[in-house]
């Protein structure tokens, strides 16, 4: 393979980028990550804010230590465009912030019950104590999101280091409002229904929850195993619990777990049933879109080596 340096014509895409050079040189045997590093150093910005694309067809040049410049098709005097993606934030930070919201909001609403739910006939001091069914709902929701936080810290490996900083508000809004304030407000109001009067249904709900949470953890561990710590961008075909049923069993188990929470909240009150249902449906629709996208990516990336799935998230349904 040729080892000579080539000169590339550099053009901004979108807004001008300060100190962006008009050209740069790089060896064909250098990685594309080196190209990102050089342009980031020249502009005084983070490599994660930059997106480099070929001027000829607009295809993205990956920021990868495993992709050589020669493999991109770039040659002497080829043009590349550089886009500033704006302020970035670490994926891990976004996930931790998303999941912290529901934990804090559920605990806050729980302890402020006497001041949130008084009516003209009930003063804060006379609000009935929460039932054991409501306590169970609190435990299930908090444990779910604590598990999410722990997985974010110890299990997940992110192929991309950052995302646009604005996403922290968009993503957190979904969790903080729908699974946080929405669920908490309607689940912890005045209720007189108990576990004892709904024993069978509660056991079914807890069974669904435990199966869902453990199955979800299992698939996350499987996906982690596909990405070595020294190469979080590595991809492979996942195999294991649930992967022979659907493309994304982690989403399947997530839905199963939340159906357990939904059943518990349905036993608490009708408003809690609808509030939880709203979150499950919205979250399920989003996960269904992600699952379909991942199936398309697997088929494109692995070709004949990948066993195509008829269902991406729920067996025999979707």
Coordinates of C-alpha atoms in Angstrom, one line a residue:
X1 CA 0.0 0.0 0.0
X2 CA 1.3 3.5 -0.8
X3 CA 2.7 5.4 2.1
X4 CA 3.1 8.9 0.6
X5 CA 1.2 11.9 2.0
X6 CA -1.7 13.3 0.2
X7 CA -3.1 16.8 0.3
X8 CA -6.8 17.2 0.9
X9 CA -8.9 20.3 0.2
X10 CA -10.8 21.3 3.3
X11 CA -14.2 23.1 3.2
X12 CA -16.6 24.0 6.0
X13 CA -20.1 22.6 5.8
X14 CA -22.7 24.8 7.3
X15 CA -21.5 27.5 9.6
X16 CA -17.9 28.7 9.2
X17 CA -15.4 27.1 11.6
X18 CA -12.7 29.3 13.0
X19 CA -9.1 28.5 12.1
X20 CA -10.3 25.6 9.8
X21 CA -7.3 25.2 7.3
X22 CA -8.0 25.4 3.6
X23 CA -6.0 22.1 3.1
X24 CA -4.3 19.4 5.1
X25 CA -1.9 16.6 4.4
X26 CA -2.0 13.1 5.7
X27 CA -0.6 9.7 4.8
X28 CA -2.8 7.1 3.2
X29 CA -1.7 4.6 5.8
X30 CA -2.8 6.9 8.7
X31 CA -6.1 6.2 10.3
X32 CA -9.1 8.4 9.8
X33 CA -9.0 9.1 13.6
X34 CA -5.7 10.9 12.9
X35 CA -7.4 13.1 10.3
X36 CA -10.0 14.1 12.9
X37 CA -7.2 14.7 15.4
X38 CA -5.3 17.0 13.1
X39 CA -8.3 19.1 12.2
X40 CA -9.5 19.3 15.8
X41 CA -6.1 20.5 16.8
X42 CA -6.0 23.1 14.0
X43 CA -9.4 24.5 15.0
X44 CA -8.9 24.2 18.7
X45 CA -12.1 22.1 19.2
X46 CA -13.0 18.6 20.3
X47 CA -12.9 15.8 17.7
X48 CA -16.3 14.9 18.9
X49 CA -17.7 18.2 17.6
X50 CA -16.5 17.5 14.1
X51 CA -18.0 15.4 11.3
X52 CA -15.9 14.9 8.2
X53 CA -17.4 13.8 4.9
X54 CA -16.2 13.2 1.4
X55 CA -16.9 16.2 -0.9
X56 CA -17.5 13.9 -3.8
X57 CA -20.6 12.0 -2.5
X58 CA -21.2 13.3 1.1
X59 CA -20.4 10.0 2.7
X60 CA -19.2 10.3 6.3
X61 CA -15.5 9.6 7.0
X62 CA -15.6 7.7 10.3
X63 CA -13.6 8.7 13.3
X64 CA -11.9 5.3 13.6
X65 CA -8.5 4.0 14.5
X66 CA -9.3 0.9 12.4
X67 CA -10.2 2.7 9.2
X68 CA -7.2 3.9 7.0
X69 CA -7.4 7.0 4.9
X70 CA -6.7 4.8 1.8
X71 CA -9.8 2.7 2.6
X72 CA -12.1 5.8 2.3
X73 CA -11.3 6.4 -1.4
X74 CA -9.7 9.8 -0.6
X75 CA -6.8 10.6 -3.0
X76 CA -4.5 13.5 -3.8
X77 CA -6.5 16.8 -3.9
X78 CA -9.7 15.1 -2.8
X79 CA -12.2 17.5 -1.1
X80 CA -13.5 16.9 2.3
X81 CA -16.2 18.9 4.2
X82 CA -16.1 19.5 7.9
X83 CA -19.2 20.2 10.0
X84 CA -19.3 21.6 13.5
X85 CA -21.9 19.5 15.4
X86 CA -22.1 22.0 18.2
X87 CA -21.6 21.5 21.9
X88 CA -21.4 17.8 22.9
X89 CA -22.1 15.8 26.1
X90 CA -21.0 12.3 27.0
X91 CA -23.6 9.6 26.5
X92 CA -22.9 8.2 29.9
X93 CA -23.7 11.6 31.5
X94 CA -27.0 11.9 29.5
X95 CA -28.1 8.4 30.6
X96 CA -27.2 9.0 34.3
X97 CA -29.2 12.3 34.2
X98 CA -32.2 10.7 32.5
X99 CA -32.5 7.9 35.0
X100 CA -31.8 10.1 38.1
X101 CA -35.0 12.1 37.4
X102 CA -37.6 9.4 38.0
X103 CA -35.8 8.3 41.1
X104 CA -35.7 11.8 42.6
X105 CA -39.3 12.6 41.5
X106 CA -40.9 9.5 42.8
X107 CA -39.2 9.8 46.2
X108 CA -40.0 13.5 46.3
X109 CA -43.7 13.0 45.6
X110 CA -43.8 10.1 48.1
X111 CA -42.5 12.2 51.0
X112 CA -44.5 15.3 50.1
X113 CA -47.8 13.4 49.8
X114 CA -49.4 15.2 52.7
X115 CA -48.8 18.5 50.9
X116 CA -49.6 17.5 47.4
X117 CA -53.0 15.7 47.8
X118 CA -55.0 17.6 50.5
X119 CA -58.6 18.4 49.5
X120 CA -61.1 20.7 51.2
X121 CA -62.1 17.7 53.4
X122 CA -58.6 16.4 54.0
X123 CA -55.8 18.4 55.7
X124 CA -52.2 17.4 55.3
X125 CA -52.3 15.8 58.7
X126 CA -55.3 13.6 57.8
X127 CA -54.1 12.3 54.4
X128 CA -54.3 8.4 54.7
X129 CA -51.0 6.6 54.9
X130 CA -49.9 5.0 51.6
X131 CA -51.0 1.4 51.1
X132 CA -48.6 -1.5 50.8
X133 CA -49.6 -1.6 47.1
X134 CA -48.4 1.9 46.7
X135 CA -45.2 1.1 48.5
X136 CA -44.7 -1.8 46.1
X137 CA -45.2 0.5 43.1
X138 CA -42.5 2.9 44.5
X139 CA -40.1 0.0 45.1
X140 CA -40.5 -1.4 41.6
X141 CA -40.0 2.0 39.9
X142 CA -37.0 3.1 42.0
X143 CA -35.3 -0.3 41.7
X144 CA -35.8 -0.2 37.9
X145 CA -34.1 3.1 37.5
X146 CA -31.3 2.3 40.1
X147 CA -30.6 -0.7 38.0
X148 CA -30.4 1.5 34.9
X149 CA -28.0 3.8 36.7
X150 CA -25.7 0.9 37.7
X151 CA -25.8 -0.6 34.2
X152 CA -24.8 2.8 32.8
X153 CA -21.8 2.9 35.1
X154 CA -20.7 -0.7 35.0
X155 CA -22.2 -2.5 32.0
X156 CA -22.8 -0.3 29.0
X157 CA -20.1 0.5 26.5
X158 CA -20.9 3.3 24.1
X159 CA -19.8 3.2 20.5
X160 CA -20.1 7.0 20.3
X161 CA -18.4 9.1 23.0
X162 CA -20.8 12.0 22.8
X163 CA -24.2 13.3 21.6
X164 CA -25.4 16.9 21.0
X165 CA -25.7 18.6 24.4
X166 CA -29.3 19.6 23.7
X167 CA -30.3 15.9 23.8
X168 CA -30.0 15.9 27.5
X169 CA -33.1 18.1 27.8
X170 CA -35.1 16.2 25.1
X171 CA -34.2 12.7 26.5
X172 CA -34.6 13.7 30.2
X173 CA -38.0 15.3 29.5
X174 CA -39.3 11.9 28.4
X175 CA -38.1 10.2 31.6
X176 CA -38.6 13.0 34.1
X177 CA -42.1 13.9 32.9
X178 CA -43.7 10.6 31.7
X179 CA -42.1 8.0 34.0
X180 CA -41.3 10.5 36.8
X181 CA -43.8 13.2 37.6
X182 CA -46.7 11.6 35.6
X183 CA -46.4 8.1 37.2
X184 CA -45.6 9.4 40.7
X185 CA -48.4 11.9 40.9
X186 CA -51.2 9.5 39.9
X187 CA -49.7 6.4 41.8
X188 CA -49.3 7.9 45.3
X189 CA -52.6 9.7 45.8
X190 CA -55.3 8.6 48.2
X191 CA -56.0 4.9 47.7
X192 CA -57.5 2.1 49.9
X193 CA -56.6 -0.9 47.8
X194 CA -54.1 -3.3 49.3
X195 CA -51.9 -6.3 48.3
X196 CA -54.1 -8.6 50.4
X197 CA -57.2 -8.0 48.4
X198 CA -55.3 -8.4 45.1
X199 CA -52.9 -11.1 46.0
X200 CA -53.0 -13.2 42.8
X201 CA -52.7 -10.2 40.5
X202 CA -49.8 -8.7 42.5
X203 CA -47.9 -12.0 42.3
X204 CA -48.4 -12.0 38.5
X205 CA -47.2 -8.4 38.3
X206 CA -44.1 -9.1 40.4
X207 CA -43.3 -12.2 38.4
X208 CA -43.5 -10.1 35.1
X209 CA -41.3 -7.5 36.7
X210 CA -38.6 -9.9 37.9
X211 CA -38.5 -11.8 34.6
X212 CA -38.3 -8.5 32.7
X213 CA -35.6 -7.0 34.8
X214 CA -33.4 -10.1 34.8
X215 CA -33.9 -10.8 31.1
X216 CA -33.1 -7.2 30.3
X217 CA -29.9 -7.4 32.4
X218 CA -28.9 -10.6 30.7
X219 CA -29.2 -9.1 27.2
X220 CA -27.2 -6.0 28.3
X221 CA -24.4 -8.2 29.5
X222 CA -24.5 -10.1 26.2
X223 CA -24.2 -6.9 24.2
X224 CA -21.4 -5.7 26.5
X225 CA -19.5 -8.9 25.6
X226 CA -19.5 -7.9 22.0
X227 CA -17.5 -4.8 22.7
X228 CA -14.1 -5.2 24.2
X229 CA -13.1 -2.4 26.6
X230 CA -10.3 -1.4 24.3
X231 CA -12.6 -1.1 21.3
X232 CA -16.1 0.1 22.2
X233 CA -16.9 0.5 18.5
X234 CA -16.6 -3.2 17.8
X235 CA -19.7 -4.9 16.5
X236 CA -20.8 -8.5 16.4
X237 CA -23.9 -10.7 16.0
X238 CA -25.5 -11.1 19.4
X239 CA -26.5 -14.6 20.6
X240 CA -28.1 -15.7 23.8
X241 CA -31.3 -15.4 25.8
X242 CA -34.0 -13.9 23.6
X243 CA -31.9 -13.2 20.5
X244 CA -33.3 -16.1 18.7
X245 CA -36.8 -14.7 19.2
X246 CA -36.4 -11.1 18.3
X247 CA -33.8 -8.6 17.2
X248 CA -33.8 -6.6 20.5
X249 CA -34.8 -8.8 23.4
X250 CA -33.6 -6.0 25.8
X251 CA -36.6 -4.0 24.6
X252 CA -38.9 -7.1 24.9
X253 CA -37.9 -7.6 28.5
X254 CA -38.2 -3.9 29.2
X255 CA -41.8 -4.0 28.1
X256 CA -42.5 -7.1 30.2
X257 CA -41.0 -5.4 33.3
X258 CA -43.1 -2.3 32.8
X259 CA -46.2 -4.4 32.2
X260 CA -45.6 -5.6 35.8
X261 CA -45.5 -2.0 37.0
X262 CA -48.6 -1.2 34.9
X263 CA -50.6 -4.0 36.5
X264 CA -49.6 -2.9 40.1
X265 CA -50.6 0.7 39.3
X266 CA -53.9 -0.5 37.7
X267 CA -54.7 -2.1 41.0
X268 CA -54.0 1.2 42.8
X269 CA -56.4 3.4 40.8
X270 CA -57.8 4.1 37.4
X271 CA -55.8 7.3 37.0
X272 CA -52.6 5.4 37.8
X273 CA -53.5 2.8 35.2
X274 CA -53.9 5.4 32.5
X275 CA -50.7 7.3 33.5
X276 CA -48.6 4.2 33.5
X277 CA -50.1 3.1 30.2
X278 CA -49.2 6.4 28.6
X279 CA -45.6 5.9 29.5
X280 CA -45.5 2.3 28.4
X281 CA -47.1 3.0 25.0
X282 CA -44.8 6.0 24.3
X283 CA -41.7 4.1 25.4
X284 CA -42.8 1.0 23.5
X285 CA -43.3 3.0 20.3
X286 CA -39.8 4.5 20.6
X287 CA -38.2 1.1 21.3
X288 CA -40.0 -0.4 18.4
X289 CA -38.6 2.2 16.0
X290 CA -35.1 1.6 17.4
X291 CA -35.5 -2.2 17.1
X292 CA -36.6 -1.9 13.4
X293 CA -33.6 0.3 12.7
X294 CA -31.2 -2.1 14.4
X295 CA -32.6 -5.1 12.4
X296 CA -31.9 -3.1 9.1
X297 CA -28.4 -2.3 10.3
X298 CA -27.6 -5.9 11.2
X299 CA -28.8 -7.1 7.8
X300 CA -26.7 -4.5 6.0
X301 CA -23.6 -4.9 8.1
X302 CA -23.4 -8.7 8.5
X303 CA -25.2 -9.9 5.3
X304 CA -25.6 -13.7 5.0
X305 CA -23.8 -14.3 8.3
X306 CA -26.8 -12.8 10.1
X307 CA -29.9 -14.8 10.7
X308 CA -32.7 -12.5 9.8
X309 CA -35.5 -12.0 12.4
X310 CA -39.1 -12.0 11.5
X311 CA -39.9 -10.0 14.6
X312 CA -37.8 -7.1 16.0
X313 CA -39.2 -6.7 19.5
X314 CA -42.3 -8.8 20.4
X315 CA -42.6 -12.4 19.1
X316 CA -45.5 -13.0 16.7
X317 CA -46.6 -9.3 17.0
X318 CA -43.8 -6.9 15.9

